[in-house]
Structures are given as structure tokens and as C-alpha cells.
PDB file of C-alpha atoms in Angstrom:
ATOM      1  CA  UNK A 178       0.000   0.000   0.000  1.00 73.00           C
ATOM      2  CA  UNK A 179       2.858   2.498   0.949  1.00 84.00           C
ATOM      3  CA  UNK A 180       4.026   1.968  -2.444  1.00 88.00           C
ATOM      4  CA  UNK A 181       0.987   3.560  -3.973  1.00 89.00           C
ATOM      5  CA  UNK A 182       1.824   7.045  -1.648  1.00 90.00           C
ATOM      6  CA  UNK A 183       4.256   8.235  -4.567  1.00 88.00           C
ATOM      7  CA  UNK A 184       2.089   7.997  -7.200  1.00 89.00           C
ATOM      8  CA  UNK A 185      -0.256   9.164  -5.675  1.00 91.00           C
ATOM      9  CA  UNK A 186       1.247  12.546  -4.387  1.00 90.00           C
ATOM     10  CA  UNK A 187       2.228  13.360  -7.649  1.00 89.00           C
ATOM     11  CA  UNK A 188      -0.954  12.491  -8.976  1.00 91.00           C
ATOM     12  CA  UNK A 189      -2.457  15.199  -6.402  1.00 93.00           C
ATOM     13  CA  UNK A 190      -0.470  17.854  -7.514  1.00 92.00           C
ATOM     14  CA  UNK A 191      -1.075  16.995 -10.833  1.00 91.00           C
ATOM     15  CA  UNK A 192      -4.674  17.484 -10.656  1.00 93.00           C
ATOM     16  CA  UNK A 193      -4.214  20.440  -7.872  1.00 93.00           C
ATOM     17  CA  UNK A 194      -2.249  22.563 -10.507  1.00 92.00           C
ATOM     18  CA  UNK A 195      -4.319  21.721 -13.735  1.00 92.00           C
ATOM     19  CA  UNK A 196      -6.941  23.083 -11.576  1.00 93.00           C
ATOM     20  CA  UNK A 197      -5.211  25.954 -10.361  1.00 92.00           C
ATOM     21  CA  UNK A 198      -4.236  26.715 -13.520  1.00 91.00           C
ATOM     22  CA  UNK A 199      -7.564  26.715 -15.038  1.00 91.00           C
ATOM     23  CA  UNK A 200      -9.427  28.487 -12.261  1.00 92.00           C
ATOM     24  CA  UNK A 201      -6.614  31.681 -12.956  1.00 90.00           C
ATOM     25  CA  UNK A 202      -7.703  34.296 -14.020  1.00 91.00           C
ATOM     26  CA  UNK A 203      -5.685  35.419 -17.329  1.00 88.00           C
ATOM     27  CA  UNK A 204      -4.619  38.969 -15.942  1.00 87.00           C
ATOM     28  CA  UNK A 205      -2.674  36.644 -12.998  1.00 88.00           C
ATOM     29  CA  UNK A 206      -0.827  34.846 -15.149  1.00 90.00           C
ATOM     30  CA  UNK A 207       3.185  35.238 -15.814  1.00 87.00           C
ATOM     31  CA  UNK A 208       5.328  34.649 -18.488  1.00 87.00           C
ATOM     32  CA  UNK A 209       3.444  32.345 -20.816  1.00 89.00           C
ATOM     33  CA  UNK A 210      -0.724  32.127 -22.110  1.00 90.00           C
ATOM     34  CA  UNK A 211      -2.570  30.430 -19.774  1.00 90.00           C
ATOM     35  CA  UNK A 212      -3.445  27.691 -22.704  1.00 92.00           C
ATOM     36  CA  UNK A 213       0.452  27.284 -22.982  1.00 92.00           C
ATOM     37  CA  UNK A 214       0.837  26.569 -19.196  1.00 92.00           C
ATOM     38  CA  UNK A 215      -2.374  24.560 -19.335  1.00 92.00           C
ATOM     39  CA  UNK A 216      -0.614  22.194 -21.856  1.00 92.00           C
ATOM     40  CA  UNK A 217       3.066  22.465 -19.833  1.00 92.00           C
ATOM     41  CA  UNK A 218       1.388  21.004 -16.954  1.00 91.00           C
ATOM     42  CA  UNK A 219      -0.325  18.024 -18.823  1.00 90.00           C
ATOM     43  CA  UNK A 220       2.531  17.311 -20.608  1.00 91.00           C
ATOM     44  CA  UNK A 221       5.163  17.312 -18.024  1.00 87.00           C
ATOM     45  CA  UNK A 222       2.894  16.117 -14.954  1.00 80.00           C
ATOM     46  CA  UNK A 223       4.245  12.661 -14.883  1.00 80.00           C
ATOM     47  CA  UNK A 224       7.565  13.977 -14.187  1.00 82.00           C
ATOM     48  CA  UNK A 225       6.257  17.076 -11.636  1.00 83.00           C
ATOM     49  CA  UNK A 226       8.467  19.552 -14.134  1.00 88.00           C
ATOM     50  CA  UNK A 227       4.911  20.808 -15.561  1.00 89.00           C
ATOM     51  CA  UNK A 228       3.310  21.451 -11.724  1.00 90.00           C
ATOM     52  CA  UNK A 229       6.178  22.594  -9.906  1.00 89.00           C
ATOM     53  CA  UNK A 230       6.827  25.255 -12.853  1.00 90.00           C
ATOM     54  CA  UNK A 231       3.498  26.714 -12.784  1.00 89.00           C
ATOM     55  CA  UNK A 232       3.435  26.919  -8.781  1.00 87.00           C
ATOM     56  CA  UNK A 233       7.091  28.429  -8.425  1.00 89.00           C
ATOM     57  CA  UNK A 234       6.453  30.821 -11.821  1.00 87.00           C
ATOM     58  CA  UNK A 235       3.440  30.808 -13.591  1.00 85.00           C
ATOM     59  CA  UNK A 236       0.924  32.540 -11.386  1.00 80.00           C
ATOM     60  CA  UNK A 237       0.920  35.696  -9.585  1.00 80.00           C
ATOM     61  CA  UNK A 238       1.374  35.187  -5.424  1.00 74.00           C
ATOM     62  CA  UNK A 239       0.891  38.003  -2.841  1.00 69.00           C
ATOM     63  CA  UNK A 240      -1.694  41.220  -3.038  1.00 60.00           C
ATOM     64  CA  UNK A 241      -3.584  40.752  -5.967  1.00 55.00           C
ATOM     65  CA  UNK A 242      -3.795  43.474  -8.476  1.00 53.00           C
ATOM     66  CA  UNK A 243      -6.832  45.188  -7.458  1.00 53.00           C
ATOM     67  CA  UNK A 244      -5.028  45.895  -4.275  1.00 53.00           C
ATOM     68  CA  UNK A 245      -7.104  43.368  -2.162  1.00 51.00           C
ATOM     69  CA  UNK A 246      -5.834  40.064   0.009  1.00 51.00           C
ATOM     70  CA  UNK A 247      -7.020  36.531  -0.464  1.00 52.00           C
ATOM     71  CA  UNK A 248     -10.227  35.946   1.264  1.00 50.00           C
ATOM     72  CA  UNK A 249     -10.445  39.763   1.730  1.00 48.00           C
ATOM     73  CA  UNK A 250     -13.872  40.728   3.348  1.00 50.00           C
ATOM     74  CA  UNK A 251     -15.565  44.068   2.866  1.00 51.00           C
ATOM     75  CA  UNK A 252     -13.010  46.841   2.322  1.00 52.00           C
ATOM     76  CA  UNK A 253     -10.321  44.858   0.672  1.00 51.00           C
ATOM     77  CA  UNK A 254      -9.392  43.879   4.346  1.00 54.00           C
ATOM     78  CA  UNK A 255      -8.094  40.030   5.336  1.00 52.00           C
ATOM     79  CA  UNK A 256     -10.681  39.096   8.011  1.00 60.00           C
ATOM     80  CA  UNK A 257     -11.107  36.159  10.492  1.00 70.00           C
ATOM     81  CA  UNK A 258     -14.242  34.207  11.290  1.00 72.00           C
ATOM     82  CA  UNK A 259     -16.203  35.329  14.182  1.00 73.00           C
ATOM     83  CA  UNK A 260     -18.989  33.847  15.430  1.00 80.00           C
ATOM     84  CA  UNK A 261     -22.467  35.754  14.961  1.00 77.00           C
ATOM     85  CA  UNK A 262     -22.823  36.836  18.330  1.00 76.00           C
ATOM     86  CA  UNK A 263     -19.923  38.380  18.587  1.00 79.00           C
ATOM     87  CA  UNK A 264     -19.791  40.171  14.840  1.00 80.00           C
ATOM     88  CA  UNK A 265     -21.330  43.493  15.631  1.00 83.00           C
ATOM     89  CA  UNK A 266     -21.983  43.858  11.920  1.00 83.00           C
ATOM     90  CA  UNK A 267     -24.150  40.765  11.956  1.00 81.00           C
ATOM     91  CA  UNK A 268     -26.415  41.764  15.010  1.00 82.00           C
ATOM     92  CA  UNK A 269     -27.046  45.259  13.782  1.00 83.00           C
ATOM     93  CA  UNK A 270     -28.040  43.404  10.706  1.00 82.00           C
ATOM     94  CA  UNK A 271     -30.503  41.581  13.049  1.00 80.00           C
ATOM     95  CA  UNK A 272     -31.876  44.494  14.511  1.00 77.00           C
ATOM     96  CA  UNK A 273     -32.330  46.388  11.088  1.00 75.00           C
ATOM     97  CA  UNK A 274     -34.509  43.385  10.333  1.00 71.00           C
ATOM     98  CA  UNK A 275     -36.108  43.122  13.032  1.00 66.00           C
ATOM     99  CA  UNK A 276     -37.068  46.700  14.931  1.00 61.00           C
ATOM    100  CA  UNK A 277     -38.239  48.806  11.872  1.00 60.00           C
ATOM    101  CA  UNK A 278     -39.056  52.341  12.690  1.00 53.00           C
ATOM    102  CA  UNK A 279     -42.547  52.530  14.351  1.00 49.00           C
ATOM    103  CA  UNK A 280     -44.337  55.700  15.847  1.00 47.00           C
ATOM    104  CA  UNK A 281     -46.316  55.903  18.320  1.00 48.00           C
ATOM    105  CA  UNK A 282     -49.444  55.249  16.889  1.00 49.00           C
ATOM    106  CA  UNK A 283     -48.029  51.888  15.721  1.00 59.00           C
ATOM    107  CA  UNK A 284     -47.321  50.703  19.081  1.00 59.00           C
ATOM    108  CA  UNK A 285     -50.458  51.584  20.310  1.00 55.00           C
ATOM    109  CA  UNK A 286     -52.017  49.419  17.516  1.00 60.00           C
ATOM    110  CA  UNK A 287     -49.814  46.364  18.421  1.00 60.00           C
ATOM    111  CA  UNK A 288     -50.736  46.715  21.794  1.00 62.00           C
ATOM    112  CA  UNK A 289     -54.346  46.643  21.218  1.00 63.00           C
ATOM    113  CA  UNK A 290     -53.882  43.822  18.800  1.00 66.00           C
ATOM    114  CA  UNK A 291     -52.329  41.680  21.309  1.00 70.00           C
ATOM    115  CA  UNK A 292     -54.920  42.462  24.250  1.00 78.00           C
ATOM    116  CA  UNK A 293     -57.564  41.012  21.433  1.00 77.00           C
ATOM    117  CA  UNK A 294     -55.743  38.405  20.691  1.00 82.00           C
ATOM    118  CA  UNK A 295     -55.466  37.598  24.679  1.00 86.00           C
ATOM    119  CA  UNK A 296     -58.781  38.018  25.154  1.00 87.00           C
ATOM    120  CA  UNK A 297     -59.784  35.454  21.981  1.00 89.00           C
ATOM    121  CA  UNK A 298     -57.026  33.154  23.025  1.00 90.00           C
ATOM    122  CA  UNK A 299     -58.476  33.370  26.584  1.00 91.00           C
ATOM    123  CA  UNK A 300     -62.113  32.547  25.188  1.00 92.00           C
ATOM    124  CA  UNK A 301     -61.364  30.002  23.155  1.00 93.00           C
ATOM    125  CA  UNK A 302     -59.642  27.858  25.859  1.00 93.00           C
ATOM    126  CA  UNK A 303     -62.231  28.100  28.018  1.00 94.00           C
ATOM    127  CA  UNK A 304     -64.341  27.102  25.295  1.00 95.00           C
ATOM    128  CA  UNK A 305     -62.007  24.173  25.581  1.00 94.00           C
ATOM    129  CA  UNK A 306     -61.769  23.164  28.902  1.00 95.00           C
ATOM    130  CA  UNK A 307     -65.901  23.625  29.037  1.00 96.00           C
ATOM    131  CA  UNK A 308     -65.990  20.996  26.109  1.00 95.00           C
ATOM    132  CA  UNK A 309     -63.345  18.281  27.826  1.00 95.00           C
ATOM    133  CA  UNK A 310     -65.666  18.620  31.146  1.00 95.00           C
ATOM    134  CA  UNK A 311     -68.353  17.689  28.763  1.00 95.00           C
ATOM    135  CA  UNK A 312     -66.824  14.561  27.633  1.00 94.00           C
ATOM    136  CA  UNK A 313     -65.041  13.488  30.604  1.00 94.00           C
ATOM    137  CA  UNK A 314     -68.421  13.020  31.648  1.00 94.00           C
ATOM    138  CA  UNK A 315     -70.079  11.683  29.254  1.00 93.00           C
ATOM    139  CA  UNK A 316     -67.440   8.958  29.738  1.00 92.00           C
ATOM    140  CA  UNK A 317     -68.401   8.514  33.088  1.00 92.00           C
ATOM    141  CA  UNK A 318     -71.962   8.251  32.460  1.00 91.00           C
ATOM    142  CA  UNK A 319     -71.009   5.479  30.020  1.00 90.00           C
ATOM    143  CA  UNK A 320     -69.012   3.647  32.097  1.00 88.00           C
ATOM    144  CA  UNK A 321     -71.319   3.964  35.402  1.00 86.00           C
ATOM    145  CA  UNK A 322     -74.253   4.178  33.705  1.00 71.00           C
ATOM    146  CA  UNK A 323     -76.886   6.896  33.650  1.00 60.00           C
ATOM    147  CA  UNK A 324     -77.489   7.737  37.489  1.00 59.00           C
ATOM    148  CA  UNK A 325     -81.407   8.856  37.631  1.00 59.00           C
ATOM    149  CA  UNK A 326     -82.507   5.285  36.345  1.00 59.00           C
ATOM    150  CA  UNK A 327     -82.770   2.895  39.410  1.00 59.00           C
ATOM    151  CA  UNK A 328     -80.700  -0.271  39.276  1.00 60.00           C
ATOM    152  CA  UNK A 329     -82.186  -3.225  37.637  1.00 62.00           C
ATOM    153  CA  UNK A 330     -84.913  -5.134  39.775  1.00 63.00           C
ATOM    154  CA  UNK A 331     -84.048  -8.601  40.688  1.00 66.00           C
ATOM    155  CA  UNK A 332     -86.112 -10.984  39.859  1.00 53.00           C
TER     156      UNK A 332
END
């Protein structure tokens, strides 16, 4: 098995360049034509000559032309990942969303709209609880049987 690891490291940066290469934009590209260092790296692969070229000298490393980093965030700046509760630009985002300017009138309404909906919410449970009283027993009548008829004569 170990001596698969060769081939298959070279195989890896192989395929890791081709991509590279294709996934360049032209305008970061030195010396030769993209197409040119396309068919370099197929060609010469085997051997790593084709690979090892383009990654030492065919693209552009460092700033990138339009002055920003590699996994630059807003602003051209390099950031780090932060978690959303503690990204202030994330929670503002939240409260944008979710406080839009109301006036006073607006509150009022909400307020109102809630006591309603209390008041409905409040109905319709008793409502509920009247109706499972109701059946609770009816289920005793069934299983006791209906108390204002006298017990069965014997006889």
C-alpha cells in the first residue's frame, strides 16, 4: 500500500495545478498564455516539471492586483471568522430586520392587537376546557351508567 503514496502525491499535484491553472484568471498569469501553461502542466505532470513550474512561476502570489488580500472581506481587508454573536456587523443586521421604525401610533395598535388576541385566546380555551368537562363526563356516564334510572330489579 505504501508503495501507492508516490504515485499518488504526484498524482495530487497533478490534478491540484491543472486546476489551479484553469481556475486563474488570465490577468494573474506570468510569463506564458494560460493555454500554454495549461498544456506544460499536462505534458510534463508525470515527471512534476509541468506542476512545480506553474506553482514556483506561472501565477501571480501576494496582493492581488486590485489591491485586495485573499479571502479579503468588505473593504479589501483580510478578516477572520467570528462567530455571529460576537460580529457586531451581523447583530445590527438583526436588529435592522427586526425593529423597523414605528411611531407611536403603531405601538399603540400592536398593543391593542395583542390584548384582542389575549382576550380570543383566553375565550377560546375556556371554550375548551368547558368541552373536555363535557366529555369526561359523558365517559363517566357510560361507564357507570346513567345515574337517575334505578338499578335493575331482581327478579
Amino acid at each position: 500500500m505504501l508503495r501507492y503514496l508516490p504515485f499518488l502525491l504526484v498524482l495530487a499535484l497533478w490534478i491540484y495545478a491543472f486546476i489551479d491553472c484553469l481556475n486563474t484568471p488570465e490577468s494573474q498569469v506570468r510569463g506564458l498564455p494560460k493555454v500554454v501553461w495549461v498544456i506544460i502542466i499536462l505534458l510534463f505532470g508525470e515527471v512534476l516539471v509541468g506542476p512545480v513550474a506553474w506553482l514556483a512561476a506561472g501565477k501571480v502570489r501576494g496582493p492581488r492586483p486590485d489591491g485586495s488580500a485573499p479571502f479579503a472581506g468588505r473593504g479589501g481587508r483580510r478578516t477572520q471568522w467570528v462567530a455571529p454573536d460576537d460580529n457586531p456587523e451581523f447583530l445590527k443586521s438583526l436588529k435592522d430586520e427586526t425593529a423597523p421604525a414605528k411611531d407611536a401610533a403603531d405601538a399603540k395598535d400592536a398593543k391593542g392587537a395583542e390584548s384582542a388576541e389575549s382576550a380570543e385566546d383566553s375565550a377560546r380555551l375556556k371554550d375548551w376546557e368547558a368541552d373536555l368537562r363535557r366529555r369526561e363526563e359523558e365517559l363517566r356516564r357510560k361507564e357507570n351508567g346513567p345515574e337517575d334510572t334505578p338499578p335493575p330489579a331482581k327478579g
